């Protein structure tokens, strides 16, 4: 556990992601430990990548000719590189707004538990091939962590929780996010799980 003194003069790492992003799954498994080793905390921000793609005129990697086949291969290879399990979901990409809304509701109550929930959602999709666009699956993941699934289900439908997800996505766009995962460290942006070594060097050296 980081003390207040450890983090008092160090800004948090901002971590934006979509639950439907394989590279975000890999980053989610690594970023908290990496940050803690440099006396930083991480603020997690699930967003809707589809809304961002409307701004950038992009499409999911798997839907791009030639690049799609490569990407599927790279998802699995990158997981092996990070020594993480990976299964390419049968349904992909898929909507993630329910999981994202649930995350923000949890985060307002317990940030550490919200991070655990996010990792569990990622594993449900990219390890166990579960359809996280289904409310029943999101609630089951929550229940497996000892959370109140009924309360979470109700919260995910609340207008203020829906608005929170939209505002977080809008804020990510204003920060320059165009793909996931996306990080901000000391106002320096890093895109992609393959930039974690650069991010770590930045933390170690104070910038380069």
Short mmCIF file of C-alpha atoms in Angstrom, two decimals, residues 3-185:
data_model
loop_
_atom_site.label_atom_id
_atom_site.label_comp_id
_atom_site.label_asym_id
_atom_site.label_seq_id
_atom_site.Cartn_x
_atom_site.Cartn_y
_atom_site.Cartn_z
CA UNK A 3 1.52 5.99 1.77
CA UNK A 4 0.29 9.55 1.35
CA UNK A 5 3.90 10.71 1.62
CA UNK A 6 4.94 8.43 -1.24
CA UNK A 7 2.42 9.91 -3.65
CA UNK A 8 1.97 13.47 -2.36
CA UNK A 9 4.22 15.05 -4.96
CA UNK A 10 3.63 12.60 -7.80
CA UNK A 11 0.74 12.84 -10.21
CA UNK A 12 -1.44 9.85 -10.95
CA UNK A 13 -1.19 7.85 -14.15
CA UNK A 14 -4.37 8.20 -16.19
CA UNK A 15 -5.37 4.97 -17.96
CA UNK A 16 -8.11 5.01 -20.59
CA UNK A 17 -9.41 1.80 -22.12
CA UNK A 18 -12.35 -0.01 -23.66
CA UNK A 19 -13.32 -3.40 -22.24
CA UNK A 20 -13.46 -4.70 -25.83
CA UNK A 21 -9.77 -3.92 -26.45
CA UNK A 22 -7.42 -6.93 -26.18
CA UNK A 23 -4.40 -4.68 -25.71
CA UNK A 24 -6.24 -2.88 -22.90
CA UNK A 25 -6.74 -6.24 -21.19
CA UNK A 26 -2.99 -6.83 -21.25
CA UNK A 27 -2.31 -3.33 -19.95
CA UNK A 28 -4.87 -3.72 -17.18
CA UNK A 29 -3.00 -6.74 -15.84
CA UNK A 30 0.28 -4.79 -15.61
CA UNK A 31 -0.31 -1.10 -15.02
CA UNK A 32 -1.10 -1.03 -11.28
CA UNK A 33 2.03 -2.98 -10.30
CA UNK A 34 4.18 -0.92 -12.65
CA UNK A 35 2.82 2.30 -11.17
CA UNK A 36 3.24 1.12 -7.58
CA UNK A 37 6.91 0.33 -8.20
CA UNK A 38 7.37 4.04 -8.92
CA UNK A 39 5.15 5.30 -6.09
CA UNK A 40 2.29 6.27 -8.39
CA UNK A 41 -1.39 5.46 -8.39
CA UNK A 42 -3.53 4.84 -11.45
CA UNK A 43 -6.88 6.36 -12.32
CA UNK A 44 -8.76 3.95 -14.57
CA UNK A 45 -11.20 5.33 -17.16
CA UNK A 46 -13.27 2.91 -19.26
CA UNK A 47 -14.61 4.67 -22.35
CA UNK A 48 -16.50 3.83 -25.52
CA UNK A 49 -13.96 3.39 -28.29
CA UNK A 50 -16.71 3.37 -30.89
CA UNK A 51 -17.54 6.98 -30.08
CA UNK A 52 -13.87 7.89 -30.43
CA UNK A 53 -13.64 6.07 -33.76
CA UNK A 54 -16.46 8.27 -35.04
CA UNK A 55 -14.15 11.24 -34.49
CA UNK A 56 -11.10 9.60 -36.07
CA UNK A 57 -12.98 7.77 -38.86
CA UNK A 58 -11.37 4.54 -37.66
CA UNK A 59 -12.71 0.99 -37.50
CA UNK A 60 -11.82 -1.94 -35.24
CA UNK A 61 -8.53 -3.56 -36.17
CA UNK A 62 -10.15 -6.91 -36.90
CA UNK A 63 -12.38 -5.28 -39.52
CA UNK A 64 -9.45 -3.93 -41.55
CA UNK A 65 -8.28 -5.88 -44.62
CA UNK A 66 -4.96 -7.69 -44.03
CA UNK A 67 -4.36 -5.84 -40.77
CA UNK A 68 -7.26 -7.73 -39.19
CA UNK A 69 -5.64 -11.15 -39.62
CA UNK A 70 -2.33 -9.80 -38.34
CA UNK A 71 -4.01 -8.24 -35.32
CA UNK A 72 -5.65 -11.48 -34.22
CA UNK A 73 -2.25 -13.15 -34.39
CA UNK A 74 -0.64 -10.27 -32.51
CA UNK A 75 -3.25 -10.31 -29.73
CA UNK A 76 -2.28 -13.88 -28.86
CA UNK A 77 1.46 -13.32 -29.32
CA UNK A 78 1.39 -10.21 -27.14
CA UNK A 79 -0.43 -12.14 -24.42
CA UNK A 80 2.27 -14.81 -24.53
CA UNK A 81 4.92 -12.08 -24.35
CA UNK A 82 3.33 -10.74 -21.16
CA UNK A 83 2.80 -14.30 -19.86
CA UNK A 84 -0.97 -13.84 -19.74
CA UNK A 85 -3.74 -16.22 -20.82
CA UNK A 86 -5.74 -15.23 -23.88
CA UNK A 87 -8.68 -16.55 -25.86
CA UNK A 88 -9.97 -14.74 -28.93
CA UNK A 89 -13.65 -14.16 -28.18
CA UNK A 90 -16.21 -15.68 -30.52
CA UNK A 91 -18.19 -12.42 -30.38
CA UNK A 92 -15.83 -9.55 -31.15
CA UNK A 93 -15.93 -6.62 -30.99
CA UNK A 94 -18.93 -6.18 -28.73
CA UNK A 95 -20.70 -3.40 -26.79
CA UNK A 96 -19.16 -2.59 -23.42
CA UNK A 97 -21.28 0.22 -22.01
CA UNK A 98 -22.89 -1.92 -19.29
CA UNK A 99 -19.54 -3.02 -17.89
CA UNK A 100 -18.19 0.53 -18.11
CA UNK A 101 -21.19 2.00 -16.29
CA UNK A 102 -20.90 -0.65 -13.60
CA UNK A 103 -17.24 0.23 -13.18
CA UNK A 104 -17.94 3.92 -12.55
CA UNK A 105 -20.65 3.14 -10.04
CA UNK A 106 -18.24 0.87 -8.17
CA UNK A 107 -15.38 3.34 -8.42
CA UNK A 108 -17.41 5.97 -6.58
CA UNK A 109 -17.66 3.53 -3.66
CA UNK A 110 -14.35 1.62 -3.73
CA UNK A 111 -11.65 2.34 -6.32
CA UNK A 112 -9.59 -0.76 -5.52
CA UNK A 113 -12.63 -3.00 -5.89
CA UNK A 114 -13.50 -1.25 -9.15
CA UNK A 115 -10.04 -2.13 -10.48
CA UNK A 116 -10.58 -5.76 -9.44
CA UNK A 117 -13.95 -5.73 -11.19
CA UNK A 118 -12.41 -4.30 -14.35
CA UNK A 119 -9.75 -6.99 -14.45
CA UNK A 120 -12.41 -9.65 -13.85
CA UNK A 121 -14.49 -8.28 -16.74
CA UNK A 122 -11.45 -8.35 -19.02
CA UNK A 123 -10.71 -11.95 -18.01
CA UNK A 124 -14.33 -12.94 -18.54
CA UNK A 125 -14.05 -11.79 -22.16
CA UNK A 126 -10.45 -12.53 -23.11
CA UNK A 127 -9.79 -15.65 -21.06
CA UNK A 128 -13.20 -17.31 -20.65
CA UNK A 129 -14.92 -16.04 -23.82
CA UNK A 130 -17.99 -14.72 -22.00
CA UNK A 131 -20.31 -12.17 -23.56
CA UNK A 132 -19.73 -9.11 -21.38
CA UNK A 133 -22.28 -7.13 -23.37
CA UNK A 134 -24.94 -9.11 -21.49
CA UNK A 135 -26.09 -7.62 -18.19
CA UNK A 136 -26.40 -11.11 -16.68
CA UNK A 137 -22.70 -11.76 -17.33
CA UNK A 138 -21.64 -8.40 -15.90
CA UNK A 139 -23.72 -9.09 -12.79
CA UNK A 140 -22.32 -12.61 -12.48
CA UNK A 141 -18.77 -11.24 -12.59
CA UNK A 142 -19.70 -8.74 -9.89
CA UNK A 143 -21.27 -11.45 -7.74
CA UNK A 144 -18.12 -13.57 -8.05
CA UNK A 145 -16.29 -10.73 -6.30
CA UNK A 146 -18.82 -10.58 -3.50
CA UNK A 147 -20.54 -7.48 -4.86
CA UNK A 148 -24.26 -6.74 -4.79
CA UNK A 149 -25.24 -7.69 -8.33
CA UNK A 150 -28.80 -6.40 -7.97
CA UNK A 151 -27.61 -2.96 -6.86
CA UNK A 152 -25.08 -2.91 -9.68
CA UNK A 153 -27.76 -3.83 -12.22
CA UNK A 154 -29.96 -0.97 -11.08
CA UNK A 155 -27.05 1.47 -11.02
CA UNK A 156 -26.03 0.67 -14.60
CA UNK A 157 -29.41 1.93 -15.80
CA UNK A 158 -29.33 5.22 -13.88
CA UNK A 159 -29.21 8.38 -16.04
CA UNK A 160 -26.39 9.86 -13.98
CA UNK A 161 -24.24 6.76 -14.47
CA UNK A 162 -24.91 6.80 -18.21
CA UNK A 163 -23.97 10.49 -18.27
CA UNK A 164 -20.75 9.73 -16.38
CA UNK A 165 -19.62 7.31 -19.08
CA UNK A 166 -20.38 9.85 -21.81
CA UNK A 167 -18.51 12.60 -19.97
CA UNK A 168 -15.50 10.33 -19.42
CA UNK A 169 -15.44 9.46 -23.12
CA UNK A 170 -15.71 13.13 -24.07
CA UNK A 171 -12.88 13.97 -21.65
CA UNK A 172 -10.68 11.27 -23.19
CA UNK A 173 -11.20 12.78 -26.63
CA UNK A 174 -10.22 16.20 -25.30
CA UNK A 175 -7.03 14.64 -23.91
CA UNK A 176 -6.20 13.35 -27.38
CA UNK A 177 -7.20 9.69 -27.03
CA UNK A 178 -7.65 7.96 -30.39
CA UNK A 179 -7.03 4.31 -29.51
CA UNK A 180 -6.76 1.98 -26.53
CA UNK A 181 -5.06 1.62 -24.20
CA UNK A 182 -4.09 5.25 -23.74
CA UNK A 183 -2.07 6.63 -20.84
CA UNK A 184 -1.16 10.07 -19.59
CA UNK A 185 1.85 10.50 -17.30
#
